[in-house]
XYZ file of C-alpha atoms in Angstrom:
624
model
C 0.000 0.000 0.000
C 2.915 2.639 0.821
C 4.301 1.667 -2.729
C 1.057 2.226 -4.651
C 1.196 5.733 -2.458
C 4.492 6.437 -3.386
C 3.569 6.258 -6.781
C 0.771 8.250 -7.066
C 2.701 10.897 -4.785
C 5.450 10.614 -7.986
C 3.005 10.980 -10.793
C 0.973 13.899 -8.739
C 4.647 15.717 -8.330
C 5.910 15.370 -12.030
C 2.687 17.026 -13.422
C 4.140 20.632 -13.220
C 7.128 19.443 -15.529
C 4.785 17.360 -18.042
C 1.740 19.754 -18.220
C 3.726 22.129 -20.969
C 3.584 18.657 -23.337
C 1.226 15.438 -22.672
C -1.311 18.086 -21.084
C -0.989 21.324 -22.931
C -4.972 22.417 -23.778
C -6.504 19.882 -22.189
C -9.305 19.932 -19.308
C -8.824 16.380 -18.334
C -6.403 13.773 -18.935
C -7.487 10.121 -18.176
C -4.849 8.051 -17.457
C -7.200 4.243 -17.216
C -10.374 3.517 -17.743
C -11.576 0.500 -17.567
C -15.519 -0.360 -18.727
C -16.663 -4.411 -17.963
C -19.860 -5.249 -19.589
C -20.917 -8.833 -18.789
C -24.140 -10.687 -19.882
C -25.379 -12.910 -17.756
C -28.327 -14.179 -19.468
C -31.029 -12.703 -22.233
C -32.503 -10.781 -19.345
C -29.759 -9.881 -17.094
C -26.413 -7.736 -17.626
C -23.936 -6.464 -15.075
C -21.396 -2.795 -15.666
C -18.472 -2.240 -13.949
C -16.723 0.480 -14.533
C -13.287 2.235 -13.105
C -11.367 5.121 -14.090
C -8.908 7.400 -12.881
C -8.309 10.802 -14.453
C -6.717 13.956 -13.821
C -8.638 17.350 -13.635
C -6.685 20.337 -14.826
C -9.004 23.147 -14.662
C -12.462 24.360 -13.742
C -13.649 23.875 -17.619
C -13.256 19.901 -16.780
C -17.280 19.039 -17.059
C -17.295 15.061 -18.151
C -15.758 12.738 -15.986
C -15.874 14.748 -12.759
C -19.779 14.666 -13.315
C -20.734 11.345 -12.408
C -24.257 10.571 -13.636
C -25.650 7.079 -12.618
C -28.791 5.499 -14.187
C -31.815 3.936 -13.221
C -34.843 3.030 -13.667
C -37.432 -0.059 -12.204
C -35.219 -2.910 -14.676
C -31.771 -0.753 -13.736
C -30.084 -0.532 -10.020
C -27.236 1.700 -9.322
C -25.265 -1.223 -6.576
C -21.929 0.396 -5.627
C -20.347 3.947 -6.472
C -16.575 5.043 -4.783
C -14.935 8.173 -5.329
C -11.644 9.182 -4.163
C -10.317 12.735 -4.967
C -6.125 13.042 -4.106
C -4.383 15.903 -4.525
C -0.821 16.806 -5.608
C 0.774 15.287 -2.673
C -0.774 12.520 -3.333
C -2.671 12.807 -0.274
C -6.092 11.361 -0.113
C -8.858 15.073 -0.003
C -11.806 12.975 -0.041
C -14.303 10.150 -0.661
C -17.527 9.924 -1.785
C -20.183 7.152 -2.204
C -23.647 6.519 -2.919
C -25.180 8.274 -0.239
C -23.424 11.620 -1.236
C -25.146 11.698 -4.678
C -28.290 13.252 -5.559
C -31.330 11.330 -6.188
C -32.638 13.235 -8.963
C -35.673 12.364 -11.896
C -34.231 12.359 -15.362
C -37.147 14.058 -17.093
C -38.694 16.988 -15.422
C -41.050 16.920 -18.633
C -42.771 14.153 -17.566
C -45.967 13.995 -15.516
C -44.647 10.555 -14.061
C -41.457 8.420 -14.515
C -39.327 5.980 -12.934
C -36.620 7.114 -15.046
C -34.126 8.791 -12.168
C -29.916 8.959 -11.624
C -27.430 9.124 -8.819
C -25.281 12.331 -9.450
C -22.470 13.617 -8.051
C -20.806 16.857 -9.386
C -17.017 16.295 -7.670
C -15.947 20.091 -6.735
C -12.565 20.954 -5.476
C -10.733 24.309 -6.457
C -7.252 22.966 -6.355
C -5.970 22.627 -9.454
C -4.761 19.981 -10.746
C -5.969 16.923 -8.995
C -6.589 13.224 -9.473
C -9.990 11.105 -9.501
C -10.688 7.935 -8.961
C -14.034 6.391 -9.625
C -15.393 2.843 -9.477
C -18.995 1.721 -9.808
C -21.467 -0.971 -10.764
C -24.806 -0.744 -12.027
C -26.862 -4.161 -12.518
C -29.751 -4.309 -15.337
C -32.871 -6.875 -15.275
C -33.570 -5.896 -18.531
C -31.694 -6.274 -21.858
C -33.569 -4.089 -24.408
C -30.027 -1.626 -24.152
C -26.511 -2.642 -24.056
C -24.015 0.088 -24.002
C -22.006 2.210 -26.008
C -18.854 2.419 -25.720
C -17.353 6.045 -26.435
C -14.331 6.950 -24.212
C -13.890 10.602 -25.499
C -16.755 12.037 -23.615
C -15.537 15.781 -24.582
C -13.578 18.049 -26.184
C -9.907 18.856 -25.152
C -10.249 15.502 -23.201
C -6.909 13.286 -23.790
C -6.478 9.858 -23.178
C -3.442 7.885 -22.103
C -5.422 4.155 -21.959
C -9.002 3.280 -22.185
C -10.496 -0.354 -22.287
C -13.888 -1.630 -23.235
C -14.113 -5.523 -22.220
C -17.290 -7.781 -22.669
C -17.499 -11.093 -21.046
C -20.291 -13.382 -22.370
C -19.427 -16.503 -20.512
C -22.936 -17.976 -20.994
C -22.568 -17.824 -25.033
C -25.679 -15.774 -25.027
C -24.567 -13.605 -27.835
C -24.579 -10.480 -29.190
C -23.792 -7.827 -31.554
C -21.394 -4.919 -32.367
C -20.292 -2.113 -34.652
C -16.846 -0.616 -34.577
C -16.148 3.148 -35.414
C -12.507 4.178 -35.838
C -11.558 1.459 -33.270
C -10.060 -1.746 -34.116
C -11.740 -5.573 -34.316
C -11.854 -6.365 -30.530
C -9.694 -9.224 -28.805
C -11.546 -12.614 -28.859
C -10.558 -15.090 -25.873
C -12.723 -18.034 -24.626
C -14.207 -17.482 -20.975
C -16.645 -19.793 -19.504
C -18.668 -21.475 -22.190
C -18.410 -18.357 -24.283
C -15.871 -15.650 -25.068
C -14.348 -12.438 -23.602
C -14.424 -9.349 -26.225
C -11.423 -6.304 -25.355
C -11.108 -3.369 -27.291
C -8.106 -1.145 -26.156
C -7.342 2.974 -27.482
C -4.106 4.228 -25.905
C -2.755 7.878 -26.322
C -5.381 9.528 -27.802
C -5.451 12.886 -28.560
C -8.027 15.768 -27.752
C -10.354 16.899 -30.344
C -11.787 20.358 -30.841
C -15.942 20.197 -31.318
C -16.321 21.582 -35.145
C -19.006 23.211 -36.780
C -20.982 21.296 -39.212
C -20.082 17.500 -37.937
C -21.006 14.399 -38.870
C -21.689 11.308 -37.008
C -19.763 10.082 -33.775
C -18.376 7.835 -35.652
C -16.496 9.576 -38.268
C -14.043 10.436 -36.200
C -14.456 9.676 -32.773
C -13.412 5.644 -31.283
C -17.241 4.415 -30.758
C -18.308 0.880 -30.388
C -21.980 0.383 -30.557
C -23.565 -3.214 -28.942
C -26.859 -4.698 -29.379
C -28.693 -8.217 -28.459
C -29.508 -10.414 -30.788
C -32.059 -12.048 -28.592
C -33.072 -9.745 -25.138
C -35.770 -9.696 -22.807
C -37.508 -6.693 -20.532
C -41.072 -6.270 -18.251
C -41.335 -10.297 -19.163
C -41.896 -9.463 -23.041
C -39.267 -11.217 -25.079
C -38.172 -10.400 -28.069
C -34.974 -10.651 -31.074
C -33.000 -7.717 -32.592
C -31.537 -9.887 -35.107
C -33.216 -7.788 -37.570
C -35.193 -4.923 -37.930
C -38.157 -7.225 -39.086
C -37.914 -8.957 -35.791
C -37.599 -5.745 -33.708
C -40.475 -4.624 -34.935
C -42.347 -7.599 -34.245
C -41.511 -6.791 -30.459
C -42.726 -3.692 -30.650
C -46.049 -4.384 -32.788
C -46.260 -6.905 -29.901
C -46.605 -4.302 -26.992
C -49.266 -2.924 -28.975
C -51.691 -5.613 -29.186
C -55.022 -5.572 -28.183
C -54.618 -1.901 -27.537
C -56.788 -0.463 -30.270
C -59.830 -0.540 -28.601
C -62.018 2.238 -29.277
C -65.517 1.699 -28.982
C -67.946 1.984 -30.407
C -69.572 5.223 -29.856
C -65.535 7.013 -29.821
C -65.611 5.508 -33.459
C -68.688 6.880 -33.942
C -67.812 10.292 -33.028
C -64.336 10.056 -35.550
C -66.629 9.161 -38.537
C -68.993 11.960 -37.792
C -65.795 13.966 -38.144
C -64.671 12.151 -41.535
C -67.443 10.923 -43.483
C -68.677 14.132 -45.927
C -65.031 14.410 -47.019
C -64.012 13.598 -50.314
C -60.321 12.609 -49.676
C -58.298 10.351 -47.874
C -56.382 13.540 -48.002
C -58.956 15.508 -46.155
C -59.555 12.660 -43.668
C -55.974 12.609 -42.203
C -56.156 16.457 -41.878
C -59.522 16.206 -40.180
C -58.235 13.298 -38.175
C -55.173 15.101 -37.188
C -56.814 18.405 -36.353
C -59.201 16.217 -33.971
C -56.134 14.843 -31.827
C -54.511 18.071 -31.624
C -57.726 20.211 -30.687
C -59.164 17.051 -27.889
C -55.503 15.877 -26.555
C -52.616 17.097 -24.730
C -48.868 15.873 -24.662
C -48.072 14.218 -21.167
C -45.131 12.089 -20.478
C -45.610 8.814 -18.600
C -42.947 6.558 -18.244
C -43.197 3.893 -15.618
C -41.955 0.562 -15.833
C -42.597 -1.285 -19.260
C -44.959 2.106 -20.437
C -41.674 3.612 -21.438
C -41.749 1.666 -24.791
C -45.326 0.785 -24.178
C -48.348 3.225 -25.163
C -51.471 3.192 -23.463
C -54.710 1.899 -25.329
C -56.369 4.322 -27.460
C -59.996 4.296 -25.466
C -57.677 5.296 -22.458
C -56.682 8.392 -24.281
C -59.610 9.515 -26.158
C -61.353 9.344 -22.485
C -58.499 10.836 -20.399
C -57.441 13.015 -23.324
C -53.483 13.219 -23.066
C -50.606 10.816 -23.430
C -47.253 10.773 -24.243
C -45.416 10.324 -28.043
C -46.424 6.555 -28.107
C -49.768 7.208 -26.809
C -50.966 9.804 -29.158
C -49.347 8.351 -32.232
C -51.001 4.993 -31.368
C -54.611 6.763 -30.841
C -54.030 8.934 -33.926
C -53.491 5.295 -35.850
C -56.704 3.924 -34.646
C -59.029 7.142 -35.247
C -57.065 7.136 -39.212
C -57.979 3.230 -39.141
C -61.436 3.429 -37.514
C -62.181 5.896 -41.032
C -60.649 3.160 -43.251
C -57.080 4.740 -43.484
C -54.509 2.336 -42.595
C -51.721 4.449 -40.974
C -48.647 3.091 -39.159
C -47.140 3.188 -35.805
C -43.258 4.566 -36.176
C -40.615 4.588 -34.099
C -37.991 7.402 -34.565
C -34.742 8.770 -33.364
C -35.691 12.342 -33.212
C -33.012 15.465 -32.193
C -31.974 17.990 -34.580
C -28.157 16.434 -34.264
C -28.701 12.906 -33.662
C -26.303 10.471 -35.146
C -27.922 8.167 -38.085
C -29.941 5.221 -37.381
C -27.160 2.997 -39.087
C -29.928 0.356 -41.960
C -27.234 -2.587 -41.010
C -27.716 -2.593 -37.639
C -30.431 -3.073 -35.551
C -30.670 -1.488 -32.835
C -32.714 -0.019 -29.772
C -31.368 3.493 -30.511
C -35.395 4.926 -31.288
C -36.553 8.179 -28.290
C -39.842 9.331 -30.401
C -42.855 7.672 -32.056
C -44.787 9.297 -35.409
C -47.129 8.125 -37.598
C -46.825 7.280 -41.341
C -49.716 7.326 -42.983
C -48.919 5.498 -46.576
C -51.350 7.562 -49.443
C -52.063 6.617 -53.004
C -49.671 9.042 -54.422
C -47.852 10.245 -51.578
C -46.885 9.895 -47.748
C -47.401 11.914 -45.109
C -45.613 12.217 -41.486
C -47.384 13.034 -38.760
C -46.391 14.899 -35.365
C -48.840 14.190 -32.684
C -47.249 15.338 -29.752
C -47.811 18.986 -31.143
C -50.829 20.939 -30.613
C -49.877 23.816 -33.741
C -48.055 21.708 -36.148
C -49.586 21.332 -39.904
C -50.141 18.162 -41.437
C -47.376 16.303 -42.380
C -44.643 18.827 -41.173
C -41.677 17.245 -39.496
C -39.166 19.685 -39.112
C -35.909 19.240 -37.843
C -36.744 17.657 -35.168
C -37.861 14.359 -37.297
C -37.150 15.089 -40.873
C -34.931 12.902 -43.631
C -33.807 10.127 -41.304
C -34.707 6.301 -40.834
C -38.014 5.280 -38.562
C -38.791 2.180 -38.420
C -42.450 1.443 -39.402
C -44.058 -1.290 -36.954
C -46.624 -3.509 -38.657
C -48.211 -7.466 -38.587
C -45.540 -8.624 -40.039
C -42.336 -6.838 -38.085
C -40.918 -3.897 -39.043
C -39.426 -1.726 -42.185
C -37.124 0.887 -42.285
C -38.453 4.188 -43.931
C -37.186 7.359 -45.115
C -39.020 10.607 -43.633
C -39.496 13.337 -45.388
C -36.838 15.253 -46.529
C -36.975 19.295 -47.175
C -34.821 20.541 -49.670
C -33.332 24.183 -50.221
C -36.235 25.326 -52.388
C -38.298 24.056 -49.496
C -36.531 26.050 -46.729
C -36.541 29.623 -47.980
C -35.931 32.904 -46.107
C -37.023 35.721 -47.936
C -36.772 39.681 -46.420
C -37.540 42.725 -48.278
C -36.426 46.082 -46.993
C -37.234 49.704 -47.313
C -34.538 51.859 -45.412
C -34.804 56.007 -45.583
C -31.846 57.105 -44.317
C -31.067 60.813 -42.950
C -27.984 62.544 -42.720
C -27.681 62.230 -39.263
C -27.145 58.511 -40.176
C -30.530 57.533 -38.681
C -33.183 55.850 -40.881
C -36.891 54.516 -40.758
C -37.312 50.976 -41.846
C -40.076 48.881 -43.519
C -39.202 45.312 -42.987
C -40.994 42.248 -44.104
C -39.427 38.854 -43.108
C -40.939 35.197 -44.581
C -39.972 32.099 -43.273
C -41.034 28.517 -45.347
C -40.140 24.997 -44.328
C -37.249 24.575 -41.941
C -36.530 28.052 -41.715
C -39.460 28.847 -39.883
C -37.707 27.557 -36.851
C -34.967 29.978 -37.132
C -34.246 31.361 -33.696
C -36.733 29.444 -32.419
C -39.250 31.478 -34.189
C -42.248 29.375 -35.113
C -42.769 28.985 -31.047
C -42.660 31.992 -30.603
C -46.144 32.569 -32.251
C -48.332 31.773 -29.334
C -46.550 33.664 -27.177
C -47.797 37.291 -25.454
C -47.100 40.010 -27.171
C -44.729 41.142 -24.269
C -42.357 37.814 -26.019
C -42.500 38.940 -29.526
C -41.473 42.252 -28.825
C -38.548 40.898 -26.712
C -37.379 38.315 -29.403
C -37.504 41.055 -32.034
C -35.065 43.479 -30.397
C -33.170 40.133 -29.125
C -33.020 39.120 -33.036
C -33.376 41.726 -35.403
C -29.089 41.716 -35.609
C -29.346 44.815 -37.705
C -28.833 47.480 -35.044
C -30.129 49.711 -32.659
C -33.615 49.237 -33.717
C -36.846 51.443 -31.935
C -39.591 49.331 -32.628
C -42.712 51.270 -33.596
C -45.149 48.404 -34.854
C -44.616 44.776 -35.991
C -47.101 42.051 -37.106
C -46.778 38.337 -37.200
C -48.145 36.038 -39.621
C -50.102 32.864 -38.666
C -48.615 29.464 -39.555
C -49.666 28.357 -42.863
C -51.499 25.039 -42.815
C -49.265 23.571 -45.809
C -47.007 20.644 -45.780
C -44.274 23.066 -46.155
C -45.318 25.449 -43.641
C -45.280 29.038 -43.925
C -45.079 32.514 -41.467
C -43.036 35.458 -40.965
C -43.033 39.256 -39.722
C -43.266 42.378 -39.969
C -41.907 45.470 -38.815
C -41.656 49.025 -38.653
C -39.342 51.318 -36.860
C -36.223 53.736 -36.446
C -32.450 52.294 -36.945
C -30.300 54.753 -34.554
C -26.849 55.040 -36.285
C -27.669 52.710 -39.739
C -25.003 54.747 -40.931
C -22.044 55.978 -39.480
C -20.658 59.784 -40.111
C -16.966 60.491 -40.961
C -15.101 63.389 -42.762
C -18.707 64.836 -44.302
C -19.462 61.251 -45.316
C -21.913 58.152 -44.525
C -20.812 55.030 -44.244
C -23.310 51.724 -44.241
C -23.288 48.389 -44.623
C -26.703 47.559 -46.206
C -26.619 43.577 -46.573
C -26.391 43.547 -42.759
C -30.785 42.310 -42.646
C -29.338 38.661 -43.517
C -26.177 37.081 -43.424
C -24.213 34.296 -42.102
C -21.812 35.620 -39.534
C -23.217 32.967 -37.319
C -21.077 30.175 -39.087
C -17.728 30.047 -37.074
C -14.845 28.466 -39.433
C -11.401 28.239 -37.925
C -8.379 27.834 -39.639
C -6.845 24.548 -37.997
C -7.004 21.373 -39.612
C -10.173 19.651 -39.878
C -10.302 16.278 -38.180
C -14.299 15.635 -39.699
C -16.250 15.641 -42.779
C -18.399 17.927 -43.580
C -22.134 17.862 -43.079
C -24.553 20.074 -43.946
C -27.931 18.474 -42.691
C -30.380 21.389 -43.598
C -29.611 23.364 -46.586
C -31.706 26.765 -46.915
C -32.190 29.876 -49.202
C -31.983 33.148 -48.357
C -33.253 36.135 -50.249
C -32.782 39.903 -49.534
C -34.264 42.593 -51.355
C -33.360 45.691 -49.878
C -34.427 49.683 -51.223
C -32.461 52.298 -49.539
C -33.173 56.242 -50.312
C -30.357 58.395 -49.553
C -30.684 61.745 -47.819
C -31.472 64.795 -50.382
C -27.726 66.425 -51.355
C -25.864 62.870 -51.038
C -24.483 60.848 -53.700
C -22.768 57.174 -53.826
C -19.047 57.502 -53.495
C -17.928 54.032 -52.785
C -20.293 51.614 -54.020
C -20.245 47.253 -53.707
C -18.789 45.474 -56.016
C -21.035 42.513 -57.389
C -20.204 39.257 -56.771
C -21.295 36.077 -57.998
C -20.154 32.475 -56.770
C -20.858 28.677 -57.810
C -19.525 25.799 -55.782
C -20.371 22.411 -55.263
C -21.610 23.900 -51.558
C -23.888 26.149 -52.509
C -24.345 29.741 -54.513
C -24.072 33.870 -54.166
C -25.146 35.986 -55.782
C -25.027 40.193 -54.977
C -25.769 42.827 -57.550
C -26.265 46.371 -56.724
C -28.345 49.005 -58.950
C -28.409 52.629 -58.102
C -31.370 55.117 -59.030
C -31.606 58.048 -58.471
C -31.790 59.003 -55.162
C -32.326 55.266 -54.480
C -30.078 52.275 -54.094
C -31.526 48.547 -55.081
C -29.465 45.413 -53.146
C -30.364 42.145 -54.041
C -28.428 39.176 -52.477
C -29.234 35.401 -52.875
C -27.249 32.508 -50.715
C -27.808 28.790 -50.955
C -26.362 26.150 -48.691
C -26.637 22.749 -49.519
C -27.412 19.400 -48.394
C -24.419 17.096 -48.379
C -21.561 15.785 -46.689
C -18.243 16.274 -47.992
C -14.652 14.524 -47.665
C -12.928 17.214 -44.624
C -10.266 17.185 -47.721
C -12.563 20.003 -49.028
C -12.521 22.042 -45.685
C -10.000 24.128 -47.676
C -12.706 25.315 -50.382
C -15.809 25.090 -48.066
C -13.947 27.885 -45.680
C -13.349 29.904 -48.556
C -16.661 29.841 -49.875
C -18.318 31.006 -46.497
C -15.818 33.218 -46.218
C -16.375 35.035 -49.436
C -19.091 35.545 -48.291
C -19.147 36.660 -45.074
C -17.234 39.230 -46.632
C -19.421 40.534 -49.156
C -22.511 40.501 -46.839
C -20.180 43.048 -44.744
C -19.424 45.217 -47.820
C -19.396 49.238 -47.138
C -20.975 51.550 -49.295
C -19.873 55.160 -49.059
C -22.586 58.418 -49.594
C -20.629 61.769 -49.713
C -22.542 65.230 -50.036
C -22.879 66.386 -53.423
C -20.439 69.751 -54.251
């Protein structure tokens, strides 16, 4: 024991010499981790995990934020937490009773879903941390990713990821930027190690990809599991979505008279079209979203004459009863499960998995498909946004389940278009007309399309919070209603006084009129770029702006037109003067793709292009 001391009290005293290299930039530097993973059976699974790491700063917020699991099928056994300090000196220990119990989803109206956490505090920079815990699962429906960089400017001396199935109950993996894992027998099946040693800190970057493009990841699944006593197989996604057509059964069970009062709803229409509109318009104007997630009724909904009685459930609940009002009209429609997040990682089609947070609804037309959203209560028919838009779901029917594409919106889709009328004085001063319209994606700009059942106290706020144009004195706005299309529509409007539009120098204005849309917002660095390049959500905008110059001024300096074409997207800025008026027009396109990081080079140059132009300076002198 004095050894092992000894030791530590070494490695503790050599940091100050080694921090300029092996730590330089870092937050934390773990130095082993060890994470066991051990299946007992289909149903049961055991985690141990220890790791010891070294916290150099306060900006450390990972691994010295210990966040433990559990649920009624999950049970947090054993934590220990030691904290030593330079001296190698032992500052303190924690364990399970120090943690807070705390629910995971304060969303919900009730869940069993809670964790253990413990937020390890200590000023004295740097220090060591050792941590050791076990948490024991009675259900196998998850098995856990591995990921050992949990954050940026986090570097890694050793990291291990072992998985004992002694019982040859099997299971299966997928490797990202790790290699094929060590394969030993153990018991009457085999131990599985995957090692990383001295990896480096990465830098989060703007427009990423998937985890797995660059980061070590190793994803695990069952092939056969078990939870709440239903059984089921993830060999494929066929046979996962048996399991999950299975919880459903004998749940659509309206009756008779809530059929009754769907059909009076559907009946005189002359579409299916118009059916599933009327439909959807029914759940959103008689239900409420309310989370409930006890026991098995996380993945579990409730039976459809339980919500159209109660009138509120949760994603699984609602999409279920919006499938049996669509079928009690004779529209078949289809329970889907989703993994929704604007920046989730892909649901990868050669792997099946238990990856799925969200439930939909596909409803399969003639000629088309529609999407629906039932959580929402404002959402048109069919819109997804990017919440749930161009990714895999897996539709759950009779026989199993089928991966499908959702909708995808495409630049022409998601369009922002803003037309300006600026009359600027001398002073430098100006009134402004301002119309802004928002279609597809784009309506969620800034968090806008919430924003429009809000008080009128909010949309003032968010328009001085968001205008980015200047020191703007509202005097009246406006906001459009949400179109009920598809591809959704809404905007603003807005009138009021820009203090100091343009700046005075020497006898002489100086503006920057392309300032009503741009895209300073994209941050590009010039380091090397360790991922591809995804755009997820390309978008249009288009900028009309008219600006009348004070009587006695003419254009000086004017901006020079510019017009790009890359395999990223387009500009285009022209510039027309009148008179004693000055027409901008500007158009930029972005994209959908993702791109080799080879081409970093030439996407930073495009966006940087223009950035430039949209900051261009036009010059008004008084006329002689």
């Amino acid at each position: 024991m004095r050894f092992a001391v000894s030791v530590l009290w070494l490695l503790c005293v050599s940091l100050s010499a080694i921090a300029q290299k092996e730590y330089e930039g870092l937050n934390e530097y773990v130095i082993s981790d060890v994470m066991h993973f051990t299946i007992l059976n289909t149903k049961e699974s055991r985690l141990e995990r220890k790791y010891k790491v070294m916290i150099l700063n306060d900006f450390a917020k990972d691994l010295n934020k210990i966040t433990l699991h559990y649920d009624k099928f999950t049970k947090v056994v054993s934590l220990k937490v030691t904290i030593t300090g330079q001296d190698g000196k032992v500052i303190r220990r924690y364990s399970l009773k120090d943690c807070r119990d705390m629910v995971v989803d304060y969303a919900s109206f009730s869940s069993d879903s809670r964790v253990k956490y413990l937020d390890v505090v200590h000023g004295r920079y740097p220090y060591i941390l050792d941590v050791e815990y076990r948490i024991d699962d009675k259900g196998s429906l998850f098995y856990p990713v591995w990921s050992p960089m949990g954050d940026e400017k986090q570097g890694i001396k050793s990291s291990t990821f072992i998985v004992s199935d002694p019982q040859n109950v099997g299971f299966r993996y997928r490797n990202g930027n790790v290699e094929e894992p060590r394969k030993e027998a153990e018991g009457n099946g085999f131990r599985y190690t995957w090692d990383v040693r001295d990896v480096k800190s990465v830098t989060m970057e703007p427009f990423n990809g998937n985890k797995e493009d660059v980061l070590p990841v190793v994803y695990l699944a069952p092939v056969n599991f078990e939870i709440g006593g239903y059984k089921g197989s993830m060999e494929s996604w066929e046979k996962y979505g048996m399991w999950a057509y299975m919880l459903c059964t004998g749940k659509d069970d309206l009756r008779p008279e809530q059929v009754a009062e769907i059909k009076k709803e559907c009946d005189a229409l002359p579409s299916d079209r118009d059916k599933v509109r009327a439909v959807y318009r029914y759940v959103q104007k008689n239900t409420r979203y309310v989370s409930v997630q006890l026991g098995i009724g996380g993945w579990q909904p409730f039976a459809a004459s339980h919500v159209h009685q109660n009138k509120f459930g949760d994603c699984k609940a609602l999409s279920f009863y919006t499938c049996a009002l669509l079928r009690a009209v004779g529209i078949p429609a289809f329970y889907t499960l989703i993994r929704a997040g604007s920046d989730m990682d892909e649901i990868p089609k050669d792997f099946p998995t238990s990856r799925f947070n969200h439930v939909i609804v596909t409803v399969p037309l003639e000629r088309d498909t529609i999407w629906l959203e039932c959580t929402s209560q404002f959402s048109p028919m069919g819109y997804m946004g990017t919440f749930t838009s161009d990714r895999y779901g897996l539709l759950v029917g009779e026989d199993g389940g089928h991966l499908i594409r959702t909708r995808r919106y495409g630049e022409n889709d998601n369009v922002q278009k803003t037309k300006v009328d600026v009359r600027l004085f001398a002073s430098g001063d100006a009134e402004m007309d301002f119309c802004r319209d928002y279609s597809g994606l784009e309506i969620e700009n800034d968090g806008f399309v919430h924003l429009l059942n809000k008080s009128e106290d909010e949309k003032r706020k968010w328009i001085q919070d968001h205008s980015g144009f200047g020191n703007l004195e509202l005097k009246d706005y406006r906001f459009m209603p949400l179109s009920g299309d598809e591809v959704p529509r809404t905007g603003y409007e807005i009138k009021g006084q820009l203090r100091g539009f343009a700046t005075m120098s020497m006898g002489r204005l100086f503006l920057t009129p392309c300032r009503f849309s741009n895209i300073a917002y994209i941050k590009l660095t010039g380091k090397e770029r360790f991922s591809p390049i995804m755009v997820r959500y390309p978008y249009i905008q288009e900028d009309t702006v008219r600006v009348t110059i004070p009587e006695g001024y003419r254009e000086e300096g004017g901006i020079a037109p510019l017009s790009l074409e890359t395999p990223f997207g387009d500009y285009r800025l022209a510039v027309r003067v009148q008179g004693e008026e000055i027409f901008i027009t500007r158009r930029f396109c972005l994209k959908k793709g993702t791109y080799p990081r080879t081409d970093y080079d030439k996407f930073k140059d495009f966006i940087t292009k223009v950035q430039l132009a949209d900051r261009s300076r036009m010059v008004l002198v008084k006329n002689e």
